[in-house]
Amino acid sequence: MQAFPVLISSAETVGDLKDLVKAEQSPDFDAIVANKIKLWKVSIPDDGNVPILRDNQSVENQLRATSELFEVFKNELKEMKEMKGKADLPKDTIHILVERPPPGNAHTRAFHSNLIHSVTIVHNL
């Protein structure tokens, strides 16, 4: 799994982010419908050495497609503004885990923790 940056406005929705993730991961995600991608909010230092699996993380916040990114990250943005004077998410941090839908037909329910990717959000007001 490799982390990759995504530049997106905080006014966009989680659904918009799913579309960007799908485009960014082409051709690997070409056969995937964007709304089937699951996104999970995390905060993991990106040191490049530790494999990241959803099973190993405290992942409680699956994101809803209709949520605005500003609302998803409002506490983090507020904290950064207070600490550094500007509302940017921390760099060198993975902010989102991406779970691909399981392979096979739509009735497959097996969980595939090896299908996790990560996203570093590059906040853009």
JSON list of C-alpha atoms in Angstrom, two decimals:
[
{"chain": "A", "resi": 1, "resn": "MET", "atom": "CA", "xyz": [0.00, 0.00, 0.00]},
{"chain": "A", "resi": 2, "resn": "GLN", "atom": "CA", "xyz": [1.20, 3.45, -0.89]},
{"chain": "A", "resi": 3, "resn": "ALA", "atom": "CA", "xyz": [0.01, 6.77, 0.44]},
{"chain": "A", "resi": 4, "resn": "PHE", "atom": "CA", "xyz": [-0.88, 9.36, -2.17]},
{"chain": "A", "resi": 5, "resn": "PRO", "atom": "CA", "xyz": [-1.85, 13.03, -1.90]},
{"chain": "A", "resi": 6, "resn": "VAL", "atom": "CA", "xyz": [-5.16, 14.44, -3.08]},
{"chain": "A", "resi": 7, "resn": "LEU", "atom": "CA", "xyz": [-5.72, 18.16, -3.53]},
{"chain": "A", "resi": 8, "resn": "ILE", "atom": "CA", "xyz": [-9.34, 19.03, -2.72]},
{"chain": "A", "resi": 9, "resn": "SER", "atom": "CA", "xyz": [-11.27, 21.97, -1.34]},
{"chain": "A", "resi": 10, "resn": "SER", "atom": "CA", "xyz": [-12.73, 21.68, 2.16]},
{"chain": "A", "resi": 11, "resn": "ALA", "atom": "CA", "xyz": [-16.09, 22.70, 0.64]},
{"chain": "A", "resi": 12, "resn": "GLU", "atom": "CA", "xyz": [-16.22, 19.45, -1.36]},
{"chain": "A", "resi": 13, "resn": "THR", "atom": "CA", "xyz": [-17.97, 16.33, -0.09]},
{"chain": "A", "resi": 14, "resn": "VAL", "atom": "CA", "xyz": [-16.69, 12.89, 0.80]},
{"chain": "A", "resi": 15, "resn": "GLY", "atom": "CA", "xyz": [-18.42, 11.69, -2.39]},
{"chain": "A", "resi": 16, "resn": "ASP", "atom": "CA", "xyz": [-16.29, 14.13, -4.40]},
{"chain": "A", "resi": 17, "resn": "LEU", "atom": "CA", "xyz": [-13.21, 12.75, -2.64]},
{"chain": "A", "resi": 18, "resn": "LYS", "atom": "CA", "xyz": [-14.22, 9.20, -3.65]},
{"chain": "A", "resi": 19, "resn": "ASP", "atom": "CA", "xyz": [-14.33, 10.35, -7.29]},
{"chain": "A", "resi": 20, "resn": "LEU", "atom": "CA", "xyz": [-10.84, 11.84, -6.96]},
{"chain": "A", "resi": 21, "resn": "VAL", "atom": "CA", "xyz": [-9.47, 8.71, -5.29]},
{"chain": "A", "resi": 22, "resn": "LYS", "atom": "CA", "xyz": [-10.87, 6.58, -8.13]},
{"chain": "A", "resi": 23, "resn": "ALA", "atom": "CA", "xyz": [-9.27, 8.87, -10.73]},
{"chain": "A", "resi": 24, "resn": "GLU", "atom": "CA", "xyz": [-5.96, 9.03, -8.85]},
{"chain": "A", "resi": 25, "resn": "GLN", "atom": "CA", "xyz": [-5.76, 5.24, -8.63]},
{"chain": "A", "resi": 26, "resn": "SER", "atom": "CA", "xyz": [-6.47, 4.57, -12.31]},
{"chain": "A", "resi": 27, "resn": "PRO", "atom": "CA", "xyz": [-6.10, 2.03, -13.86]},
{"chain": "A", "resi": 28, "resn": "ASP", "atom": "CA", "xyz": [-6.31, -0.09, -10.66]},
{"chain": "A", "resi": 29, "resn": "PHE", "atom": "CA", "xyz": [-9.72, 1.38, -9.74]},
{"chain": "A", "resi": 30, "resn": "ASP", "atom": "CA", "xyz": [-11.16, 1.65, -13.27]},
{"chain": "A", "resi": 31, "resn": "ALA", "atom": "CA", "xyz": [-13.60, -1.24, -12.78]},
{"chain": "A", "resi": 32, "resn": "ILE", "atom": "CA", "xyz": [-14.80, 0.12, -9.42]},
{"chain": "A", "resi": 33, "resn": "VAL", "atom": "CA", "xyz": [-17.85, 2.33, -8.97]},
{"chain": "A", "resi": 34, "resn": "ALA", "atom": "CA", "xyz": [-16.75, 5.32, -6.87]},
{"chain": "A", "resi": 35, "resn": "ASN", "atom": "CA", "xyz": [-19.73, 5.18, -4.51]},
{"chain": "A", "resi": 36, "resn": "LYS", "atom": "CA", "xyz": [-18.73, 1.61, -3.51]},
{"chain": "A", "resi": 37, "resn": "ILE", "atom": "CA", "xyz": [-15.40, 2.85, -2.13]},
{"chain": "A", "resi": 38, "resn": "LYS", "atom": "CA", "xyz": [-15.37, 3.18, 1.67]},
{"chain": "A", "resi": 39, "resn": "LEU", "atom": "CA", "xyz": [-13.39, 5.97, 3.31]},
{"chain": "A", "resi": 40, "resn": "TRP", "atom": "CA", "xyz": [-12.33, 5.99, 6.96]},
{"chain": "A", "resi": 41, "resn": "LYS", "atom": "CA", "xyz": [-11.02, 9.00, 8.88]},
{"chain": "A", "resi": 42, "resn": "VAL", "atom": "CA", "xyz": [-7.68, 8.36, 10.61]},
{"chain": "A", "resi": 43, "resn": "SER", "atom": "CA", "xyz": [-4.60, 10.27, 11.70]},
{"chain": "A", "resi": 44, "resn": "ILE", "atom": "CA", "xyz": [-1.49, 8.16, 11.12]},
{"chain": "A", "resi": 45, "resn": "PRO", "atom": "CA", "xyz": [2.08, 9.50, 10.81]},
{"chain": "A", "resi": 46, "resn": "ASP", "atom": "CA", "xyz": [3.32, 8.67, 7.30]},
{"chain": "A", "resi": 47, "resn": "ASP", "atom": "CA", "xyz": [6.83, 7.44, 7.92]},
{"chain": "A", "resi": 48, "resn": "GLY", "atom": "CA", "xyz": [6.71, 5.15, 4.90]},
{"chain": "A", "resi": 49, "resn": "ASN", "atom": "CA", "xyz": [7.89, 2.11, 6.85]},
{"chain": "A", "resi": 50, "resn": "VAL", "atom": "CA", "xyz": [4.87, 0.72, 8.65]},
{"chain": "A", "resi": 51, "resn": "PRO", "atom": "CA", "xyz": [2.29, -1.28, 6.69]},
{"chain": "A", "resi": 52, "resn": "ILE", "atom": "CA", "xyz": [-1.17, 0.08, 7.38]},
{"chain": "A", "resi": 53, "resn": "LEU", "atom": "CA", "xyz": [-4.11, -2.27, 7.68]},
{"chain": "A", "resi": 54, "resn": "ARG", "atom": "CA", "xyz": [-7.55, -1.24, 8.80]},
{"chain": "A", "resi": 55, "resn": "ASP", "atom": "CA", "xyz": [-7.52, -4.09, 11.31]},
{"chain": "A", "resi": 56, "resn": "ASN", "atom": "CA", "xyz": [-4.49, -2.51, 13.02]},
{"chain": "A", "resi": 57, "resn": "GLN", "atom": "CA", "xyz": [-5.99, 0.96, 13.34]},
{"chain": "A", "resi": 58, "resn": "SER", "atom": "CA", "xyz": [-8.50, 2.53, 15.62]},
{"chain": "A", "resi": 59, "resn": "VAL", "atom": "CA", "xyz": [-10.89, 3.19, 12.76]},
{"chain": "A", "resi": 60, "resn": "GLU", "atom": "CA", "xyz": [-14.32, 4.17, 13.96]},
{"chain": "A", "resi": 61, "resn": "ASN", "atom": "CA", "xyz": [-15.23, 6.92, 11.57]},
{"chain": "A", "resi": 62, "resn": "GLN", "atom": "CA", "xyz": [-16.47, 5.61, 8.25]},
{"chain": "A", "resi": 63, "resn": "LEU", "atom": "CA", "xyz": [-17.25, 8.72, 6.23]},
{"chain": "A", "resi": 64, "resn": "ARG", "atom": "CA", "xyz": [-20.64, 9.44, 4.66]},
{"chain": "A", "resi": 65, "resn": "ALA", "atom": "CA", "xyz": [-20.64, 10.54, 1.02]},
{"chain": "A", "resi": 66, "resn": "THR", "atom": "CA", "xyz": [-22.76, 13.62, 1.75]},
{"chain": "A", "resi": 67, "resn": "SER", "atom": "CA", "xyz": [-20.48, 15.03, 4.47]},
{"chain": "A", "resi": 68, "resn": "GLU", "atom": "CA", "xyz": [-18.46, 18.13, 3.60]},
{"chain": "A", "resi": 69, "resn": "LEU", "atom": "CA", "xyz": [-14.75, 17.73, 4.22]},
{"chain": "A", "resi": 70, "resn": "PHE", "atom": "CA", "xyz": [-14.73, 20.89, 6.32]},
{"chain": "A", "resi": 71, "resn": "GLU", "atom": "CA", "xyz": [-17.16, 19.21, 8.73]},
{"chain": "A", "resi": 72, "resn": "VAL", "atom": "CA", "xyz": [-15.18, 15.96, 8.73]},
{"chain": "A", "resi": 73, "resn": "PHE", "atom": "CA", "xyz": [-11.95, 17.75, 9.69]},
{"chain": "A", "resi": 74, "resn": "LYS", "atom": "CA", "xyz": [-13.31, 20.79, 11.56]},
{"chain": "A", "resi": 75, "resn": "ASN", "atom": "CA", "xyz": [-11.67, 19.90, 14.89]},
{"chain": "A", "resi": 76, "resn": "GLU", "atom": "CA", "xyz": [-8.28, 19.28, 13.28]},
{"chain": "A", "resi": 77, "resn": "LEU", "atom": "CA", "xyz": [-8.50, 22.47, 11.20]},
{"chain": "A", "resi": 78, "resn": "LYS", "atom": "CA", "xyz": [-9.47, 24.52, 14.25]},
{"chain": "A", "resi": 79, "resn": "GLU", "atom": "CA", "xyz": [-6.60, 23.07, 16.27]},
{"chain": "A", "resi": 80, "resn": "MET", "atom": "CA", "xyz": [-4.06, 23.78, 13.51]},
{"chain": "A", "resi": 81, "resn": "LYS", "atom": "CA", "xyz": [-5.35, 27.35, 13.13]},
{"chain": "A", "resi": 82, "resn": "GLU", "atom": "CA", "xyz": [-4.91, 27.93, 16.86]},
{"chain": "A", "resi": 83, "resn": "MET", "atom": "CA", "xyz": [-1.42, 26.39, 16.88]},
{"chain": "A", "resi": 84, "resn": "LYS", "atom": "CA", "xyz": [0.02, 27.66, 13.60]},
{"chain": "A", "resi": 85, "resn": "GLY", "atom": "CA", "xyz": [-2.24, 30.51, 12.54]},
{"chain": "A", "resi": 86, "resn": "LYS", "atom": "CA", "xyz": [-3.59, 28.74, 9.46]},
{"chain": "A", "resi": 87, "resn": "ALA", "atom": "CA", "xyz": [-6.13, 25.99, 8.95]},
{"chain": "A", "resi": 88, "resn": "ASP", "atom": "CA", "xyz": [-4.19, 23.26, 7.17]},
{"chain": "A", "resi": 89, "resn": "LEU", "atom": "CA", "xyz": [-4.13, 19.58, 8.00]},
{"chain": "A", "resi": 90, "resn": "PRO", "atom": "CA", "xyz": [-0.76, 18.27, 9.23]},
{"chain": "A", "resi": 91, "resn": "LYS", "atom": "CA", "xyz": [1.67, 17.23, 6.51]},
{"chain": "A", "resi": 92, "resn": "ASP", "atom": "CA", "xyz": [3.31, 13.77, 6.56]},
{"chain": "A", "resi": 93, "resn": "THR", "atom": "CA", "xyz": [0.08, 12.37, 7.95]},
{"chain": "A", "resi": 94, "resn": "ILE", "atom": "CA", "xyz": [-2.37, 9.90, 6.49]},
{"chain": "A", "resi": 95, "resn": "HIS", "atom": "CA", "xyz": [-5.86, 11.32, 6.96]},
{"chain": "A", "resi": 96, "resn": "ILE", "atom": "CA", "xyz": [-8.02, 8.77, 5.12]},
{"chain": "A", "resi": 97, "resn": "LEU", "atom": "CA", "xyz": [-7.94, 5.02, 4.61]},
{"chain": "A", "resi": 98, "resn": "VAL", "atom": "CA", "xyz": [-9.50, 3.80, 1.38]},
{"chain": "A", "resi": 99, "resn": "GLU", "atom": "CA", "xyz": [-11.22, 0.41, 1.27]},
{"chain": "A", "resi": 100, "resn": "ARG", "atom": "CA", "xyz": [-11.91, -1.04, -2.14]},
{"chain": "A", "resi": 101, "resn": "PRO", "atom": "CA", "xyz": [-15.08, -3.06, -2.54]},
{"chain": "A", "resi": 102, "resn": "PRO", "atom": "CA", "xyz": [-14.46, -6.81, -2.36]},
{"chain": "A", "resi": 103, "resn": "PRO", "atom": "CA", "xyz": [-13.74, -8.57, -5.64]},
{"chain": "A", "resi": 104, "resn": "GLY", "atom": "CA", "xyz": [-16.40, -10.74, -7.20]},
{"chain": "A", "resi": 105, "resn": "ASN", "atom": "CA", "xyz": [-20.11, -10.18, -7.38]},
{"chain": "A", "resi": 106, "resn": "ALA", "atom": "CA", "xyz": [-22.11, -7.70, -5.32]},
{"chain": "A", "resi": 107, "resn": "HIS", "atom": "CA", "xyz": [-23.19, -10.43, -2.88]},
{"chain": "A", "resi": 108, "resn": "THR", "atom": "CA", "xyz": [-19.64, -11.10, -1.66]},
{"chain": "A", "resi": 109, "resn": "ARG", "atom": "CA", "xyz": [-19.48, -9.94, 1.94]},
{"chain": "A", "resi": 110, "resn": "ALA", "atom": "CA", "xyz": [-15.96, -10.99, 2.94]},
{"chain": "A", "resi": 111, "resn": "PHE", "atom": "CA", "xyz": [-13.84, -8.22, 4.40]},
{"chain": "A", "resi": 112, "resn": "HIS", "atom": "CA", "xyz": [-10.55, -7.64, 2.58]},
{"chain": "A", "resi": 113, "resn": "SER", "atom": "CA", "xyz": [-8.14, -5.75, 4.85]},
{"chain": "A", "resi": 114, "resn": "ASN", "atom": "CA", "xyz": [-5.40, -6.17, 2.24]},
{"chain": "A", "resi": 115, "resn": "LEU", "atom": "CA", "xyz": [-7.33, -3.84, -0.07]},
{"chain": "A", "resi": 116, "resn": "ILE", "atom": "CA", "xyz": [-6.62, -0.75, 1.99]},
{"chain": "A", "resi": 117, "resn": "HIS", "atom": "CA", "xyz": [-4.95, 2.31, 0.52]},
{"chain": "A", "resi": 118, "resn": "SER", "atom": "CA", "xyz": [-4.29, 5.59, 2.24]},
{"chain": "A", "resi": 119, "resn": "VAL", "atom": "CA", "xyz": [-4.78, 9.22, 1.33]},
{"chain": "A", "resi": 120, "resn": "THR", "atom": "CA", "xyz": [-3.00, 12.28, 2.56]},
{"chain": "A", "resi": 121, "resn": "ILE", "atom": "CA", "xyz": [-5.41, 15.18, 2.16]},
{"chain": "A", "resi": 122, "resn": "VAL", "atom": "CA", "xyz": [-3.81, 18.35, 0.90]},
{"chain": "A", "resi": 123, "resn": "HIS", "atom": "CA", "xyz": [-6.21, 20.94, 2.26]},
{"chain": "A", "resi": 124, "resn": "ASN", "atom": "CA", "xyz": [-7.08, 23.73, -0.15]},
{"chain": "A", "resi": 125, "resn": "LEU", "atom": "CA", "xyz": [-9.32, 26.58, 0.95]}
]
